[in-house]
Tab-separated table of C-alpha atoms and ligand atoms in Angstrom:
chain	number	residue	atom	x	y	z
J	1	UNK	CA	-11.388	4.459	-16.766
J	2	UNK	CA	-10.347	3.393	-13.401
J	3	UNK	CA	-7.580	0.680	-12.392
J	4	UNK	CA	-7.539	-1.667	-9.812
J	5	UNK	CA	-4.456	-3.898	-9.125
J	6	UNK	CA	-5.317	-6.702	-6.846
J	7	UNK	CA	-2.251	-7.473	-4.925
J	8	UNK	CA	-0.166	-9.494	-2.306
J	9	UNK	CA	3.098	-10.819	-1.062
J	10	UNK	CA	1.820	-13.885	0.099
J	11	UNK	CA	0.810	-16.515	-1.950
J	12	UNK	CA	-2.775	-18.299	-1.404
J	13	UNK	CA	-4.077	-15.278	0.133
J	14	UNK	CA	-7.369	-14.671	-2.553
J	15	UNK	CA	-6.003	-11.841	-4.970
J	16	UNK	CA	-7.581	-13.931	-7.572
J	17	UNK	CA	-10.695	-14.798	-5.698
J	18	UNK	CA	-11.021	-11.165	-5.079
J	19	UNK	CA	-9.823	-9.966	-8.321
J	20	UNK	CA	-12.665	-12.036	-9.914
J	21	UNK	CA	-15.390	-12.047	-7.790
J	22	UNK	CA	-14.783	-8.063	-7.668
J	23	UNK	CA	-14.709	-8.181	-11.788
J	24	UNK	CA	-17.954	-10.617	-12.400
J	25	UNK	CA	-20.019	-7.947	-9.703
J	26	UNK	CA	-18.701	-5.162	-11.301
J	27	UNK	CA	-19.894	-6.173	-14.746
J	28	UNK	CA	-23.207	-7.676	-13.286
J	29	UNK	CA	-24.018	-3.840	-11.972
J	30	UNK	CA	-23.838	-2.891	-15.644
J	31	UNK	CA	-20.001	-1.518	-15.595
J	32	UNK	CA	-17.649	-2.253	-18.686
J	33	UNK	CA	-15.196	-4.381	-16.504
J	34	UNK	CA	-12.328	-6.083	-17.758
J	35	UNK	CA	-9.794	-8.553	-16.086
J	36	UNK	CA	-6.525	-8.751	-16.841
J	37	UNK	CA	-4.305	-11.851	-15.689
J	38	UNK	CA	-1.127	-10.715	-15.038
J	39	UNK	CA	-0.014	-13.949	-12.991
J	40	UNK	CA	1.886	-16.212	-15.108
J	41	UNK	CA	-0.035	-19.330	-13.083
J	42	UNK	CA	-3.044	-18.053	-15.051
J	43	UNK	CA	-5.207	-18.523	-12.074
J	44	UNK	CA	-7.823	-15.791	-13.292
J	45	UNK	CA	-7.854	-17.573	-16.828
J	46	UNK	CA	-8.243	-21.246	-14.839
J	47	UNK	CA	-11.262	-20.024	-13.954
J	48	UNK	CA	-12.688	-17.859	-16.612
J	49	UNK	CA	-11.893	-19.526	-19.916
J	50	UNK	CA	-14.948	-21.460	-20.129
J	51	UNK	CA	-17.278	-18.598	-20.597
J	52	UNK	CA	-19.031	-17.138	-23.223
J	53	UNK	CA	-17.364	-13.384	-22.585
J	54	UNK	CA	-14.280	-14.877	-21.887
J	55	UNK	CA	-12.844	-13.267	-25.252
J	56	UNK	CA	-14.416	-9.607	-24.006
J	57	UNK	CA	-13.222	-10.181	-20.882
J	58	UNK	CA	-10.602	-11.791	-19.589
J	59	UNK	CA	-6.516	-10.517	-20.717
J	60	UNK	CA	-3.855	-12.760	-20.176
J	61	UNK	CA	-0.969	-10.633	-19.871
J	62	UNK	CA	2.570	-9.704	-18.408
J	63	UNK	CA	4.155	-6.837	-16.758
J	64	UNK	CA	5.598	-5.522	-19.836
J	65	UNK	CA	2.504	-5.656	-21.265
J	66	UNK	CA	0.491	-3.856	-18.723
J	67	UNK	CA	0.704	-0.255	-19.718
J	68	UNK	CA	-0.215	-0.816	-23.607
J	69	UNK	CA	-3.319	-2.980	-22.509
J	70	UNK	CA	-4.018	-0.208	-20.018
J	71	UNK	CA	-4.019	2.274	-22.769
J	72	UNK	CA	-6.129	0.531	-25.622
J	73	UNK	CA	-8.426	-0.376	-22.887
J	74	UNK	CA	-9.342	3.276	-22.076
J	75	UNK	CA	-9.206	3.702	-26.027
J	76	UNK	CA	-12.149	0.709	-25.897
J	77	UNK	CA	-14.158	2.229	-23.376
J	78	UNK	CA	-13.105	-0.036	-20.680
J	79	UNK	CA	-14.928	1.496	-17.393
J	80	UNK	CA	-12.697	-0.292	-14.697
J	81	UNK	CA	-9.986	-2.583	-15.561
J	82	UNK	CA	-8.709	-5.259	-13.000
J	83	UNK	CA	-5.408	-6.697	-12.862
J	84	UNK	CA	-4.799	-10.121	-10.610
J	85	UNK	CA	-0.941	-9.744	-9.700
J	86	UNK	CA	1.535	-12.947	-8.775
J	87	UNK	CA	2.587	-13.057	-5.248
J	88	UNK	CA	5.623	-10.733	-5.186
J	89	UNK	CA	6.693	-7.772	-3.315
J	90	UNK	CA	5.845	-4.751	-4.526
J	91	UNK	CA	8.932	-4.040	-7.041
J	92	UNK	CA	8.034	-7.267	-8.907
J	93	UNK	CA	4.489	-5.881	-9.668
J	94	UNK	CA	5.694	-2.263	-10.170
J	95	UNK	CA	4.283	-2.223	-13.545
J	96	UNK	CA	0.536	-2.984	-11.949
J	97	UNK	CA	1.387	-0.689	-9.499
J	98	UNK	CA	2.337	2.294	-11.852
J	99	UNK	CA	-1.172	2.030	-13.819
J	100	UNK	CA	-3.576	1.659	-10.641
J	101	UNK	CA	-5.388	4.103	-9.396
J	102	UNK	CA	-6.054	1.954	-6.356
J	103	UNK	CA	-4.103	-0.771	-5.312
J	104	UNK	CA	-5.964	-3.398	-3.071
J	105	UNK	CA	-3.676	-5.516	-1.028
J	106	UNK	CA	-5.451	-8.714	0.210
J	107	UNK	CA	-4.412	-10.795	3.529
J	108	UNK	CA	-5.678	-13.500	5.360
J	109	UNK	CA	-6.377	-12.243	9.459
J	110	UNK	CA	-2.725	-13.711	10.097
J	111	UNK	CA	0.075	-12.189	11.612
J	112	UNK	CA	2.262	-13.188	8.365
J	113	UNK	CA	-0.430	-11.895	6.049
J	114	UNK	CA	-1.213	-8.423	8.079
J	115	UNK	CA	2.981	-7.551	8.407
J	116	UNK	CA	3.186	-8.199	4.202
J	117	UNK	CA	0.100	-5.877	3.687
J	118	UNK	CA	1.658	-3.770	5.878
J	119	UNK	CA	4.894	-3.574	3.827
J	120	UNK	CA	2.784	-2.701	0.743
J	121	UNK	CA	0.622	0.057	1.385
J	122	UNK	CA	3.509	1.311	2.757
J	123	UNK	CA	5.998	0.996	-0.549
J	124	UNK	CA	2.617	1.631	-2.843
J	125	UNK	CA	2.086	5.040	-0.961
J	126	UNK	CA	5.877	5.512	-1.065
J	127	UNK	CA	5.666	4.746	-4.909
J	128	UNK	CA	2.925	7.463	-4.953
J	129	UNK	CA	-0.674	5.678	-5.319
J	130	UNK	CA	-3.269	4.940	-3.207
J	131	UNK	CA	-3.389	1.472	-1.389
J	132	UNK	CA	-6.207	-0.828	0.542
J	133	UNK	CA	-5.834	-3.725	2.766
J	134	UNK	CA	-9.065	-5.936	2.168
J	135	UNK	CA	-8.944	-9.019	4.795
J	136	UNK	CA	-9.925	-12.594	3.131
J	137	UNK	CA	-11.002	-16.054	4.277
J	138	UNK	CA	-11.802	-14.420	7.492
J	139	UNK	CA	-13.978	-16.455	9.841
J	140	UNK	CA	-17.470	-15.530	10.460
J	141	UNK	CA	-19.048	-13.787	12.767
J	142	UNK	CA	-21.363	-15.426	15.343
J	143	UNK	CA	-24.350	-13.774	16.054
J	144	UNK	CA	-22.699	-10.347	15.420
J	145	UNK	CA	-19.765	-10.951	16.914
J	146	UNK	CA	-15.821	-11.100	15.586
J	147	UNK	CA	-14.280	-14.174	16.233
J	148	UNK	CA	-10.841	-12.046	17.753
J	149	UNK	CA	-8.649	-12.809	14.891
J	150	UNK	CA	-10.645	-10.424	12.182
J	151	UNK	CA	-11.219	-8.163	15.005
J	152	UNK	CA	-7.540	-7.920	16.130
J	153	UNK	CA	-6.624	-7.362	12.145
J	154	UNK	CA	-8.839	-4.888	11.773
J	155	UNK	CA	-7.821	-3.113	15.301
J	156	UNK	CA	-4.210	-3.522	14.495
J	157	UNK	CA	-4.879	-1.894	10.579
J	158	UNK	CA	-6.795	0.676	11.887
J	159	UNK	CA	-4.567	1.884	14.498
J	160	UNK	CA	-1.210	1.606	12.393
J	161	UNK	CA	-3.702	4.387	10.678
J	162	UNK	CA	-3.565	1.956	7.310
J	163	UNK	CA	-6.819	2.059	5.282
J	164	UNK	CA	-8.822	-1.148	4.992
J	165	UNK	CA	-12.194	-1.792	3.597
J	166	UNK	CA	-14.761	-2.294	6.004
J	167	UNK	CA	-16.328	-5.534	4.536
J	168	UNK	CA	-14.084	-8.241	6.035
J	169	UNK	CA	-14.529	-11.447	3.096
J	170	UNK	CA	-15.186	-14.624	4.984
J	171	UNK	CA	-14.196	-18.097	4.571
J	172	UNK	CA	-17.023	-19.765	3.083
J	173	UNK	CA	-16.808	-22.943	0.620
J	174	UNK	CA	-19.221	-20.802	-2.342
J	175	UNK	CA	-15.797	-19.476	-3.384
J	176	UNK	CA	-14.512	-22.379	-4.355
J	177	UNK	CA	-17.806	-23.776	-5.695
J	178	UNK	CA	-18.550	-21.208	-7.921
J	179	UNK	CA	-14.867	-21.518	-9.299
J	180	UNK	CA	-15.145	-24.896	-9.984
J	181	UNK	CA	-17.786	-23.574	-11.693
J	182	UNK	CA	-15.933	-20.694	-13.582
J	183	UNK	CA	-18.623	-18.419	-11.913
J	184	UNK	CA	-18.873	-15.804	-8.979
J	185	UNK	CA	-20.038	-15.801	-5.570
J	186	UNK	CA	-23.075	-13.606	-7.354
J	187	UNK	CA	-24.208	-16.004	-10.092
J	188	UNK	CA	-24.234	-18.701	-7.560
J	189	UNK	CA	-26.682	-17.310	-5.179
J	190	UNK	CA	-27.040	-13.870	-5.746
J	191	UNK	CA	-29.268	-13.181	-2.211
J	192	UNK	CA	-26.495	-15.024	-0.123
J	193	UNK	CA	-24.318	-13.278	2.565
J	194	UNK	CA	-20.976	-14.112	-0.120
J	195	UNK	CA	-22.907	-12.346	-2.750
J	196	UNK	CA	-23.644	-9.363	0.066
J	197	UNK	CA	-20.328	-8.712	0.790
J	198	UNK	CA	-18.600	-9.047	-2.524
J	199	UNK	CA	-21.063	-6.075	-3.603
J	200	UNK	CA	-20.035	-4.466	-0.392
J	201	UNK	CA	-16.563	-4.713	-0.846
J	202	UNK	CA	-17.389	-3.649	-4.814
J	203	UNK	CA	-18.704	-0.682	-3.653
J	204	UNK	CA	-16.485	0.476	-0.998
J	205	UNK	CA	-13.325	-0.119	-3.857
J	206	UNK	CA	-15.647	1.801	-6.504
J	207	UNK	CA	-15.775	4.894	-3.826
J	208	UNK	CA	-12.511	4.868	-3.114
J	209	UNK	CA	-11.541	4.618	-6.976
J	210	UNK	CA	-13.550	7.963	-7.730
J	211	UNK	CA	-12.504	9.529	-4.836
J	212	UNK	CA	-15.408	9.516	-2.712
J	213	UNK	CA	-15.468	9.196	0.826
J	214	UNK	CA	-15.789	5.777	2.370
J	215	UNK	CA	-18.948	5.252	4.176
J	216	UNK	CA	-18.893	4.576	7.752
J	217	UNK	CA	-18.079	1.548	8.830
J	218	UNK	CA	-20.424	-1.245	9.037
J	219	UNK	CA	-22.235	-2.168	12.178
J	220	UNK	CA	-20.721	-5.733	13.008
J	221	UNK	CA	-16.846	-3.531	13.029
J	222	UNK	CA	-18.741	-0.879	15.301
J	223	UNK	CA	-17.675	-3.456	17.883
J	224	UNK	CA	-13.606	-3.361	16.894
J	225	UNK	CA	-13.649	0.620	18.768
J	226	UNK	CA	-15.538	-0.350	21.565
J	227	UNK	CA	-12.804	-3.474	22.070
J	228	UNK	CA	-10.007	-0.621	21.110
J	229	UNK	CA	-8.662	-0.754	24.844
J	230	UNK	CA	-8.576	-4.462	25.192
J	231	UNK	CA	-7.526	-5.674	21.799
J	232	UNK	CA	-4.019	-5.362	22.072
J	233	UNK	CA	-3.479	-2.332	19.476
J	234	UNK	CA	0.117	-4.130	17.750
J	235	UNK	CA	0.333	-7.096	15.588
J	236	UNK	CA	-0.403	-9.614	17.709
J	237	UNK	CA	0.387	-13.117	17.012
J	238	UNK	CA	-2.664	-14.494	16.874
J	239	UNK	CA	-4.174	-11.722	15.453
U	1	LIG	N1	-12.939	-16.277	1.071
U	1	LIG	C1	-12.587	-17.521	0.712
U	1	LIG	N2	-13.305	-18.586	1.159
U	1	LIG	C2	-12.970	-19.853	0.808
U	1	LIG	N3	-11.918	-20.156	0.038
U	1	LIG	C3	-11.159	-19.149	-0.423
U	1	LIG	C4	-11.448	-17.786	-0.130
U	1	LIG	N4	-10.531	-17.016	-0.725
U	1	LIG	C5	-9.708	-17.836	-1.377
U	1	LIG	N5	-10.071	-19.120	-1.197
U	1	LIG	C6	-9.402	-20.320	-1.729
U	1	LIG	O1	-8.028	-20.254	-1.351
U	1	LIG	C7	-7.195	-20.659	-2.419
U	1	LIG	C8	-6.271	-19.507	-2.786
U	1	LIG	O2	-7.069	-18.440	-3.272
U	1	LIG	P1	-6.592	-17.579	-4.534
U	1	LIG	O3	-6.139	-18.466	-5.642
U	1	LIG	O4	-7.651	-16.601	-4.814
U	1	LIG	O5	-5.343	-16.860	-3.870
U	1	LIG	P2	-4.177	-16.055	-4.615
U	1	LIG	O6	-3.699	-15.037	-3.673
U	1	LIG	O7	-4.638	-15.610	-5.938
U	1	LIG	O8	-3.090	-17.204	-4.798
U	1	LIG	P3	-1.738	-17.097	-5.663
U	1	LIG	O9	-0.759	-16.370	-4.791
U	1	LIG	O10	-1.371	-18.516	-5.895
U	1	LIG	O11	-2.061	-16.340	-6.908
U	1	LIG	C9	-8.107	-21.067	-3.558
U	1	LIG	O12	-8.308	-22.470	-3.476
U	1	LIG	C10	-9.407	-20.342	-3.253
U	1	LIG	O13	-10.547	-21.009	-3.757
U	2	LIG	MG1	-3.834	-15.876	-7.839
């Protein structure tokens, strides 16, 4: 079994979005997938409780909980188990922390959002596991291009040498219908560009969860190295 705990400092920044949009794709490519709520706002739960698998599903829990549910999920045959974290710093979430295998911090293409990601992979390393920066209600790209926030995020990541998954997840108002509708950006419209880059993202996280190699990154961030020399390679403030 592999463990992902979805994670950031900053509240409002789509660890819940992303923990279960990540979970519903997961199951939907035939994995045992499992979502525990480990936020005591019960955001995750909000969203899930009216469906059928809910039971099978969905785990409200707490950090002191964390590790037996961890265990008697392997015991069950649980293939990847998800846990949606509060916003807290790392050392409030340790016990999500100390059961992932990957830890995936998300921020917004902000200057407050990048510095707390920052912070984390650097205390999850510290703390000994493996960490990912995945960038959230990012705004599109027109015709192939990055509006200069994402691409200044992803420059700035990138050249701090921090690893971040190459599917950048946009701001796009199917998030929030399909929670209103307690489903994912898949069930909604499973050929549309939200759906694409959930699975994406899915995949890039399931790589990095058995170890794989990341795959190269996608054409539309092909343009962040040829911008490398006129970016601006710090945090900037409007990046
Ligand atoms: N990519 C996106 N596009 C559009 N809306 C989004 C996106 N990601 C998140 N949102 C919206 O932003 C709000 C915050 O998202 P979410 O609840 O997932 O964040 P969170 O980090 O879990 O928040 P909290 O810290 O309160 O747990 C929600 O209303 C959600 O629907
Ligand atoms: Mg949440």
């Amino acid at each position: 079994m592999k463990t992902l705990a979805v994670m950031s400092r900053k509240g409002g920044a789509g660890k819940t979005t992303v923990a279960v949009n990540l979970t519903l794709a997961a199951r939907a490519m035939g994995l045992r997938a499992v979502l525990a709520d480990a936020d005591p706002m019960r955001s995750a739960h909000e969203v899930l409780k009216g469906r059928e698998e809910a039971a099978s599903m969905l785990f409200e829990t707490s950090a002191s909980k964390l590790f037996t549910l961890t265990e008697a999920s392997r015991r069950a045959g649980v293939e990847l188990l998800i846990i949606d974290t509060p916003a807290a710093p790392e050392a409030d979430v340790a016990e999500a922390v100390k059961v992932a295998d990957l830890c995936l911090a998300v921020a917004r293409p902000t200057y407050l959002d990048l510095a707390a990601a920052v912070l984390s992979v650097a205390v999850i390393h510290r703390l000994g596991r493996q960490g990912l920066i995945a960038l959230n209600q990012c705004a599109p790209a027109r015709a192939g291009v990055e509006p200069p926030s994402v691409m200044k995020a992803f420059e700035a990541l990138r050249f701090a040498n921090l690893p971040v998954a190459p599917t950048a997840v946009r701001a796009r108002m199917v998030y929030q219908t399909a929670f209103a509708q307690g489903r994912s950006v898949l069930e909604i419209d499973a050929e549309g560009t939200a759906a694409r880059e959930v699975r994406d993202l899915f995949s890039h996280v399931w790589r990095r969860l058995n170890g794989e190699r990341p795959a190269a990154m996608r054409s539309a961030n092909d343009d962040m190295g040829r911008a490398r020399a006129s970016a601006g390679l710090r945090l900037a403030p409007s990046a």
